Amino acid sequence: MTMDALAEHILGVARINNVSVTSLQLQKVMFFSLKEAINRGLLDKSEIQKIYDRPFEVWRYGPVERKFTKSIKCMGLMQLQKLMESTRAIMR
């Protein structure tokens, strides 16, 4: 699993539960999910390093992964919604 795969999984869960997600909300969930996995020892160090393949940065409103943020800005909110819709099929 990578950061992109984690994002797709979170979007899929949000879609199944009919919850809309902004880019910032998605990145916060990604950050705190990884943090919780580390704190609880749910994943070993090598698994976390595979997922956490790009670092989060500290921004004013929360943790942000720069490459992900740029790609979301480039694709726009409509594409994020389409990604959420496509993950619905994956999660079934």
mmCIF file with all atom_site columns, C-alpha atoms in Angstrom:
data_model
loop_
_atom_site.group_PDB
_atom_site.id
_atom_site.type_symbol
_atom_site.label_atom_id
_atom_site.label_alt_id
_atom_site.label_comp_id
_atom_site.label_asym_id
_atom_site.label_entity_id
_atom_site.label_seq_id
_atom_site.pdbx_PDB_ins_code
_atom_site.Cartn_x
_atom_site.Cartn_y
_atom_site.Cartn_z
_atom_site.occupancy
_atom_site.B_iso_or_equiv
_atom_site.pdbx_formal_charge
_atom_site.auth_seq_id
_atom_site.auth_comp_id
_atom_site.auth_asym_id
_atom_site.auth_atom_id
_atom_site.pdbx_PDB_model_num
ATOM 1  C CA . MET A 1 1  ? 0.000   0.000  0.000   1.00 0.00 ? 1  MET A CA 1
ATOM 2  C CA . THR A 1 2  ? 1.166   3.548  -0.748  1.00 0.00 ? 2  THR A CA 1
ATOM 3  C CA . MET A 1 3  ? -0.138  6.985  0.193   1.00 0.00 ? 3  MET A CA 1
ATOM 4  C CA . ASP A 1 4  ? -2.246  6.986  -2.982  1.00 0.00 ? 4  ASP A CA 1
ATOM 5  C CA . ALA A 1 5  ? -3.720  3.588  -2.140  1.00 0.00 ? 5  ALA A CA 1
ATOM 6  C CA . LEU A 1 6  ? -4.472  4.767  1.403   1.00 0.00 ? 6  LEU A CA 1
ATOM 7  C CA . ALA A 1 7  ? -6.241  7.835  -0.006  1.00 0.00 ? 7  ALA A CA 1
ATOM 8  C CA . GLU A 1 8  ? -8.302  5.679  -2.357  1.00 0.00 ? 8  GLU A CA 1
ATOM 9  C CA . HIS A 1 9  ? -9.265  3.382  0.513   1.00 0.00 ? 9  HIS A CA 1
ATOM 10 C CA . ILE A 1 10 ? -10.372 6.303  2.700   1.00 0.00 ? 10 ILE A CA 1
ATOM 11 C CA . LEU A 1 11 ? -12.367 7.800  -0.185  1.00 0.00 ? 11 LEU A CA 1
ATOM 12 C CA . GLY A 1 12 ? -14.002 4.431  -0.758  1.00 0.00 ? 12 GLY A CA 1
ATOM 13 C CA . VAL A 1 13 ? -15.060 4.159  2.867   1.00 0.00 ? 13 VAL A CA 1
ATOM 14 C CA . ALA A 1 14 ? -16.368 7.740  2.762   1.00 0.00 ? 14 ALA A CA 1
ATOM 15 C CA . ARG A 1 15 ? -18.338 6.987  -0.397  1.00 0.00 ? 15 ARG A CA 1
ATOM 16 C CA . ILE A 1 16 ? -19.908 3.838  1.059   1.00 0.00 ? 16 ILE A CA 1
ATOM 17 C CA . ASN A 1 17 ? -21.006 5.888  4.056   1.00 0.00 ? 17 ASN A CA 1
ATOM 18 C CA . ASN A 1 18 ? -22.254 8.767  1.861   1.00 0.00 ? 18 ASN A CA 1
ATOM 19 C CA . VAL A 1 19 ? -19.787 11.218 3.387   1.00 0.00 ? 19 VAL A CA 1
ATOM 20 C CA . SER A 1 20 ? -18.261 13.935 1.246   1.00 0.00 ? 20 SER A CA 1
ATOM 21 C CA . VAL A 1 21 ? -14.584 14.612 1.888   1.00 0.00 ? 21 VAL A CA 1
ATOM 22 C CA . THR A 1 22 ? -12.485 17.668 1.119   1.00 0.00 ? 22 THR A CA 1
ATOM 23 C CA . SER A 1 23 ? -8.834  17.396 0.213   1.00 0.00 ? 23 SER A CA 1
ATOM 24 C CA . LEU A 1 24 ? -7.759  18.715 3.611   1.00 0.00 ? 24 LEU A CA 1
ATOM 25 C CA . GLN A 1 25 ? -10.082 16.326 5.449   1.00 0.00 ? 25 GLN A CA 1
ATOM 26 C CA . LEU A 1 26 ? -8.745  13.425 3.430   1.00 0.00 ? 26 LEU A CA 1
ATOM 27 C CA . GLN A 1 27 ? -5.157  14.313 4.256   1.00 0.00 ? 27 GLN A CA 1
ATOM 28 C CA . LYS A 1 28 ? -5.951  14.705 7.956   1.00 0.00 ? 28 LYS A CA 1
ATOM 29 C CA . VAL A 1 29 ? -7.538  11.256 8.020   1.00 0.00 ? 29 VAL A CA 1
ATOM 30 C CA . MET A 1 30 ? -4.527  9.816  6.192   1.00 0.00 ? 30 MET A CA 1
ATOM 31 C CA . PHE A 1 31 ? -2.107  11.427 8.656   1.00 0.00 ? 31 PHE A CA 1
ATOM 32 C CA . PHE A 1 32 ? -3.981  10.393 11.792  1.00 0.00 ? 32 PHE A CA 1
ATOM 33 C CA . SER A 1 33 ? -4.596  6.874  10.460  1.00 0.00 ? 33 SER A CA 1
ATOM 34 C CA . LEU A 1 34 ? -0.865  6.376  9.991   1.00 0.00 ? 34 LEU A CA 1
ATOM 35 C CA . LYS A 1 35 ? -0.131  7.946  13.370  1.00 0.00 ? 35 LYS A CA 1
ATOM 36 C CA . GLU A 1 36 ? -2.622  5.638  15.077  1.00 0.00 ? 36 GLU A CA 1
ATOM 37 C CA . ALA A 1 37 ? -1.221  2.585  13.287  1.00 0.00 ? 37 ALA A CA 1
ATOM 38 C CA . ILE A 1 38 ? 2.241   3.520  14.547  1.00 0.00 ? 38 ILE A CA 1
ATOM 39 C CA . ASN A 1 39 ? 1.056   4.199  18.108  1.00 0.00 ? 39 ASN A CA 1
ATOM 40 C CA . ARG A 1 40 ? -0.888  0.938  18.347  1.00 0.00 ? 40 ARG A CA 1
ATOM 41 C CA . GLY A 1 41 ? 1.774   -1.162 16.646  1.00 0.00 ? 41 GLY A CA 1
ATOM 42 C CA . LEU A 1 42 ? -0.716  -2.287 13.982  1.00 0.00 ? 42 LEU A CA 1
ATOM 43 C CA . LEU A 1 43 ? 1.918   -2.222 11.247  1.00 0.00 ? 43 LEU A CA 1
ATOM 44 C CA . ASP A 1 44 ? 5.588   -3.029 11.437  1.00 0.00 ? 44 ASP A CA 1
ATOM 45 C CA . LYS A 1 45 ? 8.232   -0.457 10.528  1.00 0.00 ? 45 LYS A CA 1
ATOM 46 C CA . SER A 1 46 ? 8.749   -1.723 6.965   1.00 0.00 ? 46 SER A CA 1
ATOM 47 C CA . GLU A 1 47 ? 4.997   -1.614 6.222   1.00 0.00 ? 47 GLU A CA 1
ATOM 48 C CA . ILE A 1 48 ? 4.732   1.938  7.510   1.00 0.00 ? 48 ILE A CA 1
ATOM 49 C CA . GLN A 1 49 ? 7.740   3.005  5.427   1.00 0.00 ? 49 GLN A CA 1
ATOM 50 C CA . LYS A 1 50 ? 6.065   1.575  2.289   1.00 0.00 ? 50 LYS A CA 1
ATOM 51 C CA . ILE A 1 51 ? 2.841   3.470  2.959   1.00 0.00 ? 51 ILE A CA 1
ATOM 52 C CA . TYR A 1 52 ? 4.489   6.636  4.209   1.00 0.00 ? 52 TYR A CA 1
ATOM 53 C CA . ASP A 1 53 ? 6.396   7.100  0.969   1.00 0.00 ? 53 ASP A CA 1
ATOM 54 C CA . ARG A 1 54 ? 6.013   10.895 0.950   1.00 0.00 ? 54 ARG A CA 1
ATOM 55 C CA . PRO A 1 55 ? 6.244   13.122 4.049   1.00 0.00 ? 55 PRO A CA 1
ATOM 56 C CA . PHE A 1 56 ? 3.481   15.276 5.459   1.00 0.00 ? 56 PHE A CA 1
ATOM 57 C CA . GLU A 1 57 ? 4.185   18.949 6.060   1.00 0.00 ? 57 GLU A CA 1
ATOM 58 C CA . VAL A 1 58 ? 2.795   21.092 8.866   1.00 0.00 ? 58 VAL A CA 1
ATOM 59 C CA . TRP A 1 59 ? 0.437   23.664 7.368   1.00 0.00 ? 59 TRP A CA 1
ATOM 60 C CA . ARG A 1 60 ? -1.833  26.139 9.105   1.00 0.00 ? 60 ARG A CA 1
ATOM 61 C CA . TYR A 1 61 ? -4.982  23.979 8.988   1.00 0.00 ? 61 TYR A CA 1
ATOM 62 C CA . GLY A 1 62 ? -3.435  20.565 9.326   1.00 0.00 ? 62 GLY A CA 1
ATOM 63 C CA . PRO A 1 63 ? -1.027  18.023 7.891   1.00 0.00 ? 63 PRO A CA 1
ATOM 64 C CA . VAL A 1 64 ? -0.576  18.214 4.135   1.00 0.00 ? 64 VAL A CA 1
ATOM 65 C CA . GLU A 1 65 ? 1.293   16.005 1.704   1.00 0.00 ? 65 GLU A CA 1
ATOM 66 C CA . ARG A 1 66 ? 2.512   18.455 -0.944  1.00 0.00 ? 66 ARG A CA 1
ATOM 67 C CA . LYS A 1 67 ? 2.447   16.207 -4.041  1.00 0.00 ? 67 LYS A CA 1
ATOM 68 C CA . PHE A 1 68 ? -1.049  14.996 -3.193  1.00 0.00 ? 68 PHE A CA 1
ATOM 69 C CA . THR A 1 69 ? -2.232  18.574 -2.631  1.00 0.00 ? 69 THR A CA 1
ATOM 70 C CA . LYS A 1 70 ? -0.830  19.680 -5.988  1.00 0.00 ? 70 LYS A CA 1
ATOM 71 C CA . SER A 1 71 ? -2.469  16.772 -7.807  1.00 0.00 ? 71 SER A CA 1
ATOM 72 C CA . ILE A 1 72 ? -5.829  17.509 -6.146  1.00 0.00 ? 72 ILE A CA 1
ATOM 73 C CA . LYS A 1 73 ? -5.541  21.196 -7.140  1.00 0.00 ? 73 LYS A CA 1
ATOM 74 C CA . CYS A 1 74 ? -4.686  20.196 -10.717 1.00 0.00 ? 74 CYS A CA 1
ATOM 75 C CA . MET A 1 75 ? -7.537  17.753 -11.033 1.00 0.00 ? 75 MET A CA 1
ATOM 76 C CA . GLY A 1 76 ? -9.984  19.901 -9.086  1.00 0.00 ? 76 GLY A CA 1
ATOM 77 C CA . LEU A 1 77 ? -12.862 19.055 -6.804  1.00 0.00 ? 77 LEU A CA 1
ATOM 78 C CA . MET A 1 78 ? -14.895 17.395 -9.550  1.00 0.00 ? 78 MET A CA 1
ATOM 79 C CA . GLN A 1 79 ? -12.126 14.868 -10.144 1.00 0.00 ? 79 GLN A CA 1
ATOM 80 C CA . LEU A 1 80 ? -11.919 14.176 -6.409  1.00 0.00 ? 80 LEU A CA 1
ATOM 81 C CA . GLN A 1 81 ? -15.635 13.426 -6.463  1.00 0.00 ? 81 GLN A CA 1
ATOM 82 C CA . LYS A 1 82 ? -15.134 11.151 -9.492  1.00 0.00 ? 82 LYS A CA 1
ATOM 83 C CA . LEU A 1 83 ? -12.345 9.363  -7.646  1.00 0.00 ? 83 LEU A CA 1
ATOM 84 C CA . MET A 1 84 ? -14.738 8.851  -4.739  1.00 0.00 ? 84 MET A CA 1
ATOM 85 C CA . GLU A 1 85 ? -17.318 7.410  -7.128  1.00 0.00 ? 85 GLU A CA 1
ATOM 86 C CA . SER A 1 86 ? -14.800 5.043  -8.702  1.00 0.00 ? 86 SER A CA 1
ATOM 87 C CA . THR A 1 87 ? -13.683 3.762  -5.326  1.00 0.00 ? 87 THR A CA 1
ATOM 88 C CA . ARG A 1 88 ? -17.251 2.776  -4.517  1.00 0.00 ? 88 ARG A CA 1
ATOM 89 C CA . ALA A 1 89 ? -16.981 -0.054 -7.032  1.00 0.00 ? 89 ALA A CA 1
ATOM 90 C CA . ILE A 1 90 ? -13.619 -1.115 -5.616  1.00 0.00 ? 90 ILE A CA 1
ATOM 91 C CA . MET A 1 91 ? -14.914 -1.259 -2.045  1.00 0.00 ? 91 MET A CA 1
ATOM 92 C CA . ARG A 1 92 ? -17.892 -3.525 -2.809  1.00 0.00 ? 92 ARG A CA 1
#
